[in-house]
XYZ file of C-alpha atoms in Angstrom:
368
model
C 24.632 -38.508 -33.529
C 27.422 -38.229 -31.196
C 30.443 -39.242 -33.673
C 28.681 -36.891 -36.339
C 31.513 -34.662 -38.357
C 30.598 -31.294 -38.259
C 29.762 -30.716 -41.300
C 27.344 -34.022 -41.266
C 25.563 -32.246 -38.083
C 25.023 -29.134 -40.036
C 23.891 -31.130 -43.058
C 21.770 -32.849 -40.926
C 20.251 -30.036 -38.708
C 19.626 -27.474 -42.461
C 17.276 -30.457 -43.946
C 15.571 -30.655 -40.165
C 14.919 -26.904 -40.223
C 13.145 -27.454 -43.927
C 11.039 -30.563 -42.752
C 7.275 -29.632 -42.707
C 6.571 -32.250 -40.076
C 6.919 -31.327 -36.405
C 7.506 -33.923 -34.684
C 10.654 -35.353 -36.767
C 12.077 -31.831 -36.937
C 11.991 -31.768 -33.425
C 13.281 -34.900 -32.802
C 16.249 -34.341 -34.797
C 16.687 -31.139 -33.458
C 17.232 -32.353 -29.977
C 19.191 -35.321 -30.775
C 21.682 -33.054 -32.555
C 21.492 -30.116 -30.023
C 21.921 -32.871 -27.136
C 25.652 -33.564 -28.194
C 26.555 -30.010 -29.070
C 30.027 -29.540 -28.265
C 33.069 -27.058 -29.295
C 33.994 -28.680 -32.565
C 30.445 -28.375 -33.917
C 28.936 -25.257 -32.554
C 29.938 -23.409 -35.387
C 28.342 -25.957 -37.727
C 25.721 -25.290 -36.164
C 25.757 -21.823 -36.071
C 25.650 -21.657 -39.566
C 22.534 -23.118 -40.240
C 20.485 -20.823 -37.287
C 21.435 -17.855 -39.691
C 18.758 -18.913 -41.510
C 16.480 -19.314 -38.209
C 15.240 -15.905 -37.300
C 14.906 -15.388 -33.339
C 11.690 -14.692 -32.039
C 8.742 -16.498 -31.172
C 7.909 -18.224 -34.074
C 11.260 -20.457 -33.510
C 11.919 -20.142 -29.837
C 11.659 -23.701 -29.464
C 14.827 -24.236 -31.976
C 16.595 -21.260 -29.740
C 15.875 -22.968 -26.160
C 17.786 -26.157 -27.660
C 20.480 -24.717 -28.965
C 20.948 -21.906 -26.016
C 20.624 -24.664 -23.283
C 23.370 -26.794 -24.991
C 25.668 -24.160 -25.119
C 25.377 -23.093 -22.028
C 26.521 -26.256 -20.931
C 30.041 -26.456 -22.043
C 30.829 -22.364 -23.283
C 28.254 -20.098 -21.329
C 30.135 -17.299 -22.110
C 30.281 -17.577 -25.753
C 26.969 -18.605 -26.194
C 26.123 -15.052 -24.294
C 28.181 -12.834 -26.318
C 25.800 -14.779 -29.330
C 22.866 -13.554 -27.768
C 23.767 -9.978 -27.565
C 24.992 -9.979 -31.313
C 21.757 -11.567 -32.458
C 19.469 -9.611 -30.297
C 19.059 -5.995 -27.718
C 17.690 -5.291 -24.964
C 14.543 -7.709 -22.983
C 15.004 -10.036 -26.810
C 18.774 -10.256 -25.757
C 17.996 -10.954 -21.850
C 15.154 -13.618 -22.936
C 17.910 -15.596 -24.686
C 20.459 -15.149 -21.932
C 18.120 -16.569 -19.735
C 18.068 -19.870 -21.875
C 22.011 -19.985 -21.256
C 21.890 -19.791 -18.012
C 19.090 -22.838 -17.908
C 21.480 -24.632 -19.442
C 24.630 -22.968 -17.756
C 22.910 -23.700 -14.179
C 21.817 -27.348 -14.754
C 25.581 -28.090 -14.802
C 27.306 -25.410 -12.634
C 24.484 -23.707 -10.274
C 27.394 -21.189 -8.610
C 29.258 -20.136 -11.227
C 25.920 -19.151 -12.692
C 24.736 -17.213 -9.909
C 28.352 -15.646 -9.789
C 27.604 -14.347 -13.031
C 23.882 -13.180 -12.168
C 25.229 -11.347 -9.521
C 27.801 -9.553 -11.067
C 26.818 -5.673 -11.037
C 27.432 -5.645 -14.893
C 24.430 -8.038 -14.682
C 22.173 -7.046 -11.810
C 19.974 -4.891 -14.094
C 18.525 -7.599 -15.696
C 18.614 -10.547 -12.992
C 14.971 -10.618 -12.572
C 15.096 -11.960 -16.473
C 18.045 -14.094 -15.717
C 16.835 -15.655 -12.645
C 14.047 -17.602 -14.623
C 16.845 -19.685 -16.611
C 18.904 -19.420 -13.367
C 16.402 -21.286 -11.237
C 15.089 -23.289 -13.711
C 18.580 -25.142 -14.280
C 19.580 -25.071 -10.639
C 16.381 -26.716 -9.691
C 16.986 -29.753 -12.273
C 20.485 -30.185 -10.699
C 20.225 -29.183 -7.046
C 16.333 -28.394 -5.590
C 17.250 -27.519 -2.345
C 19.717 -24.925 -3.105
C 17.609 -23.531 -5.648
C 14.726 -23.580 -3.363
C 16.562 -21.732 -0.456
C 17.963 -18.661 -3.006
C 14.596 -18.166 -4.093
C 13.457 -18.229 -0.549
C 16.268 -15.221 -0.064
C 15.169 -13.035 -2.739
C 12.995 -10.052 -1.989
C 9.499 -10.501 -2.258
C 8.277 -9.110 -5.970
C 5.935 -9.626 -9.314
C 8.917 -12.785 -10.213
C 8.772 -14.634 -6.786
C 5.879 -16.410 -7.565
C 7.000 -17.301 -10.672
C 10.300 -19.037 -9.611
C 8.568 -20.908 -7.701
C 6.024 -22.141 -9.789
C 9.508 -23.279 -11.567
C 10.644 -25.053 -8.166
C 6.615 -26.198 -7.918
C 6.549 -28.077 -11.011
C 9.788 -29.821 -10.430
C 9.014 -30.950 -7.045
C 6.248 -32.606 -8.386
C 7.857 -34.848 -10.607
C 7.824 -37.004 -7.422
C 4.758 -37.202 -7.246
C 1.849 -35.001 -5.388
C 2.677 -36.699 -2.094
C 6.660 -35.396 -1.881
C 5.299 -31.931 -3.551
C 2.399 -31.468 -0.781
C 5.210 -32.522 2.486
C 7.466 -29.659 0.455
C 5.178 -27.062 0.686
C 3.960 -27.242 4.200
C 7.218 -27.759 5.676
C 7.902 -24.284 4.371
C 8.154 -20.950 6.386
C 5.289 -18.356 5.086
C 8.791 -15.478 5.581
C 8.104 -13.368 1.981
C 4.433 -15.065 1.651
C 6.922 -18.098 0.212
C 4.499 -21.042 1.387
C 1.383 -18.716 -0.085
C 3.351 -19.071 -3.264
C 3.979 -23.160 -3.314
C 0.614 -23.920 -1.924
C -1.438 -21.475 -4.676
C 1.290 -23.021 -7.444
C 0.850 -26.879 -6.297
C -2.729 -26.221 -6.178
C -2.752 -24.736 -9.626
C -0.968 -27.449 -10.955
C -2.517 -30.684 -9.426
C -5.816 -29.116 -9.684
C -6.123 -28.942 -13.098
C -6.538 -32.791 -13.599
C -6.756 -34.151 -9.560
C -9.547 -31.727 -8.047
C -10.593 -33.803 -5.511
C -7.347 -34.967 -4.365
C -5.897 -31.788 -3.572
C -9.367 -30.666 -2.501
C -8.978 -33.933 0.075
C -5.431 -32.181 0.736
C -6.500 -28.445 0.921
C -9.490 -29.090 3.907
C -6.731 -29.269 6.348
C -5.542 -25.766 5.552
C -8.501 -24.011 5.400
C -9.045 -20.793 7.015
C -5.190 -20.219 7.099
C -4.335 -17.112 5.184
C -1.061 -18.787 3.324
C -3.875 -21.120 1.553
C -6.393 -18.297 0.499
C -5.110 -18.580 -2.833
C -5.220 -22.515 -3.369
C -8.760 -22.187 -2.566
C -9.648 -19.358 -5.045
C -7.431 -22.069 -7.787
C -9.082 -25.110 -6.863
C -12.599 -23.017 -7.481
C -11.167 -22.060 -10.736
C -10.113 -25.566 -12.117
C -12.939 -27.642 -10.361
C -15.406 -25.056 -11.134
C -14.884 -26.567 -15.138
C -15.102 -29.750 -14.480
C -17.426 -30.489 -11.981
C -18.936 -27.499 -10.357
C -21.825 -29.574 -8.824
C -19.212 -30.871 -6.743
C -17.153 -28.173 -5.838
C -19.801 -26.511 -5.062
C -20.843 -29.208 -2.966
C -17.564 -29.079 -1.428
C -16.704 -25.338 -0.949
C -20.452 -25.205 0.941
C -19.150 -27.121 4.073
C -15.626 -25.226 4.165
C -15.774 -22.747 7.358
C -16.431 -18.325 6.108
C -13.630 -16.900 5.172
C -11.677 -15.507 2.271
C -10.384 -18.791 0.459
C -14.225 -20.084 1.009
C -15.586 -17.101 -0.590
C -13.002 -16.692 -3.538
C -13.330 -20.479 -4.682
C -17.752 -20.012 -4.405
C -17.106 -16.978 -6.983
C -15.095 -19.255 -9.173
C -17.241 -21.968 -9.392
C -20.309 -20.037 -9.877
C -18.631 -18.125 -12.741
C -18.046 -21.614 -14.530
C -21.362 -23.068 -13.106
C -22.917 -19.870 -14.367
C -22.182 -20.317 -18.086
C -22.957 -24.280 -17.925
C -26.057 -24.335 -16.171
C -26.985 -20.407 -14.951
C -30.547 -21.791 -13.816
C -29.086 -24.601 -11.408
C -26.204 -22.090 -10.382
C -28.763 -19.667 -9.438
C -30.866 -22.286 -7.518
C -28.066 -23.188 -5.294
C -27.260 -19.598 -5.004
C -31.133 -18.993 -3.860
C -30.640 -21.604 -1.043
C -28.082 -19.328 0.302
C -28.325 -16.890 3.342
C -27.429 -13.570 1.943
C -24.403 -12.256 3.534
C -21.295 -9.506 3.023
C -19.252 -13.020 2.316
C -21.637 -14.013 -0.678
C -21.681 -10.206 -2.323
C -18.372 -11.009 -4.467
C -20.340 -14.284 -5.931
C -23.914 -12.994 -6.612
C -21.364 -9.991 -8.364
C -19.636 -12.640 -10.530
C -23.103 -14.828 -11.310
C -24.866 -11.115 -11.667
C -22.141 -10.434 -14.399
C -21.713 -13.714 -16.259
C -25.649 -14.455 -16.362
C -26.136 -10.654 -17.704
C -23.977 -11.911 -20.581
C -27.416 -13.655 -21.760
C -29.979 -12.146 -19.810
C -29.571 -8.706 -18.239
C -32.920 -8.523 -16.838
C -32.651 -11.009 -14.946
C -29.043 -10.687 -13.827
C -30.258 -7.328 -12.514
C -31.671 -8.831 -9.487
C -28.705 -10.466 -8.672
C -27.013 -7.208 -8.902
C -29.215 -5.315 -6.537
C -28.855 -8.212 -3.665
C -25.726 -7.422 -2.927
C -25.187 -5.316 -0.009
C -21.682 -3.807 -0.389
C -22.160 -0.425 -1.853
C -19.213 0.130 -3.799
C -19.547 -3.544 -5.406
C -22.804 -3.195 -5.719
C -23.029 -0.358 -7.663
C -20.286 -1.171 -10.234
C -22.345 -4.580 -10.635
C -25.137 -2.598 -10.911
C -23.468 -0.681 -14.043
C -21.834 -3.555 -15.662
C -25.122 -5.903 -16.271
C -26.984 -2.373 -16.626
C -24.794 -1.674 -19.739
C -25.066 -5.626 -20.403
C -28.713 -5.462 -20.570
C -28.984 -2.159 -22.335
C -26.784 -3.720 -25.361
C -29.514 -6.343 -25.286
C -32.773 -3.997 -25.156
C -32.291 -0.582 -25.331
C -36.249 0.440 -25.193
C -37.172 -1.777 -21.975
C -33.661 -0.184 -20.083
C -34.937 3.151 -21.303
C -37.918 2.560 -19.501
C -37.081 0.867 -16.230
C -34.347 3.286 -15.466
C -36.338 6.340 -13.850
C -37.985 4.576 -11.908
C -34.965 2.315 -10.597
C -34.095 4.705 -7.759
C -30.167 4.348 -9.075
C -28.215 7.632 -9.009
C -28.647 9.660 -12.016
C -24.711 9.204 -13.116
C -24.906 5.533 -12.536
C -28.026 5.904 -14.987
C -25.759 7.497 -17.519
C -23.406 4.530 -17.418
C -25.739 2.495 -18.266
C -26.974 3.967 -21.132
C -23.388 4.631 -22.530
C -21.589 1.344 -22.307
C -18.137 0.780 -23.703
C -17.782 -0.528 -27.459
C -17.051 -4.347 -26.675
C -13.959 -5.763 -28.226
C -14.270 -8.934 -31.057
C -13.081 -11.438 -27.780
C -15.341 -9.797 -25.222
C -18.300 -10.600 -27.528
C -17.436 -14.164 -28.180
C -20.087 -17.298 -26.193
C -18.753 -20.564 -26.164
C -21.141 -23.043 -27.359
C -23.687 -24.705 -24.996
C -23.678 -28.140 -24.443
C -26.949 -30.364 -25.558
């Protein structure tokens, strides 16, 4: 591929854009894209005239954007803006700088911070860190670790999370608690590791995560080790989140295991829930199980609802498998409601739930 003519590359790249198959259009794709270079680009060019830019083809955009960035940054820029406006133009700009960054990380963030750029470097940071991370972690970790705290922090460094952990979990897990909490930047790493690992190692980083509990930087791990355990094994993590000391990340993970547990097995989650002391720390879990078992059975949910102790989270439980179980059986809600002792507007909420949208009314099917 590298000794290609230009015109052979964009012969070449037109007949992968009309192959039906995936995985060879891809492949070609990249091979070409990977020794893009000034005496082809416009080859090149050519042929994504005919490739519109949006979603449908952003995987075709993100090589072509990163490989430009590497060797004419500026040019392939001033492309963006004539193919798109606006967030679609920023979006693309960020792929030049992913590519622009891998191989110059300060020029980069020279251009970032220019003030004819500032307005959109919360865009541009994503392609920013995500190249400087593949050629330099460190300094990518410490600018992100400099930025003011806001909705993109934790999102950079779910970038710097993932590669750390193409070490391995060990490297990744050192990484994260060596880390200052200055700008909740450790809450960040330890609820993105978690997140991560999680998904296919529960126990592991479950094995990892005991050491940390009770510490507010770790709150969030907990609540995403709940989440991913929870649908694999929420015997287990339940198992597991039962000997962890009260507190927040003990009572966050509970409520997402029980919502898994809940839809798997609502009879065994609510046996484990019956062997349970009631207590303010429980109230967000019987709220979740109340809710997910009134999916099915509203009647009985409605128990659940009225354990709960916290008023304000009780009643809106309350209202929620109330409007659950009216959609279910209208006449025996009808009935049970004046004598309930529930306020007379909560009562009205409950006959007058909201029309449920096509996903809100799918189930997933049960397993035998």
């Amino acid at each position: 591929y590298a000794t290609m003519s230009p015109e052979a590359v964009r012969i070449a790249l037109r007949n992968a854009h009309l192959d039906p198959n995936p995985i060879t259009r891809s492949m070609v794709f990249a091979n070409l894209l990977a020794n893009l270079n000034a005496d082809n680009i416009e080859a090149v060019k050519e042929v994504y005239e005919d490739i519109p830019l949006g979603f449908e083809s952003m995987h075709e955009y993100q090589l072509l954007l990163y490989g430009w960035g590497k060797f004419d940054p500026q040019g392939a820029i001033e492309y963006c803006n004539q193919r798109a406006s606006g967030i679609g133009a920023g979006f693309a700009t960020a792929g030049v700088l992913h590519g622009w960054a891998s191989k110059n990380p300060q020029e980069a963030l020279a251009w970032v911070e220019h003030p004819d750029n500032v307005g959109m470097s919360k865009l541009y940071n994503f392609g920013l860190v995500r190249g400087w991370a593949a050629n330099d972690l460190s300094g990518a970790t410490d600018y992100v670790a400099g930025l003011d705290q806001g909705g993109d922090r934790h999102e950079l460094v779910k970038i710097l999370t993932t590669e750390q952990l193409k070490g391995g979990f060990s490297p990744a897990r050192l990484w994260v608690e060596s880390m200052g909490d200055e700008n909740n930047m450790k809450q960040s790493a330890f609820t993105n590791l978690t997140q991560q690992r999680s998904r296919e190692h529960p126990a592991e980083v479950a094995e990892w995560l005991k050491e940390h509990a009770g510490k507010e930087y770790a709150d969030g791990s907990f609540e995403r080790l709940g989440d991913n355990w929870g649908q694999k094994d929420p015997v287990a993590a339940a198992k597991y989140f039962d000997e962890l000391p009260a507190g927040e990340g003990k009572t966050e993970g509970m409520r997402e295991v029980v919502e898994h547990w809940a839809k798997e097995d609502p009879v065994d989650a609510g046996n484990w829930l019956n062997e349970k002391e009631p207590s303010a720390d429980l109230d967000p879990v019987y709220a979740t199980f109340a809710r997910e078992v009134s999916k099915e059975n509203g009647e009985g949910a409605m128990e659940w609802a009225q354990s709960i102790t916290e008023p304000k989270l009780k009643e809106k439980t309350i209202t929620s498998v109330g409007q659950n179980w009216y959609r279910q059986d209208k006449a025996k809600v009808t009935e049970w409601l004046p004598d309930s002792g529930l306020p007379e507007e909560t009562q009205k909420a409950i006959t007058q739930p909201p029309k449920q949208s096509w996903w809100q009314s799918l189930r997933p099917k049960k397993s035998n």
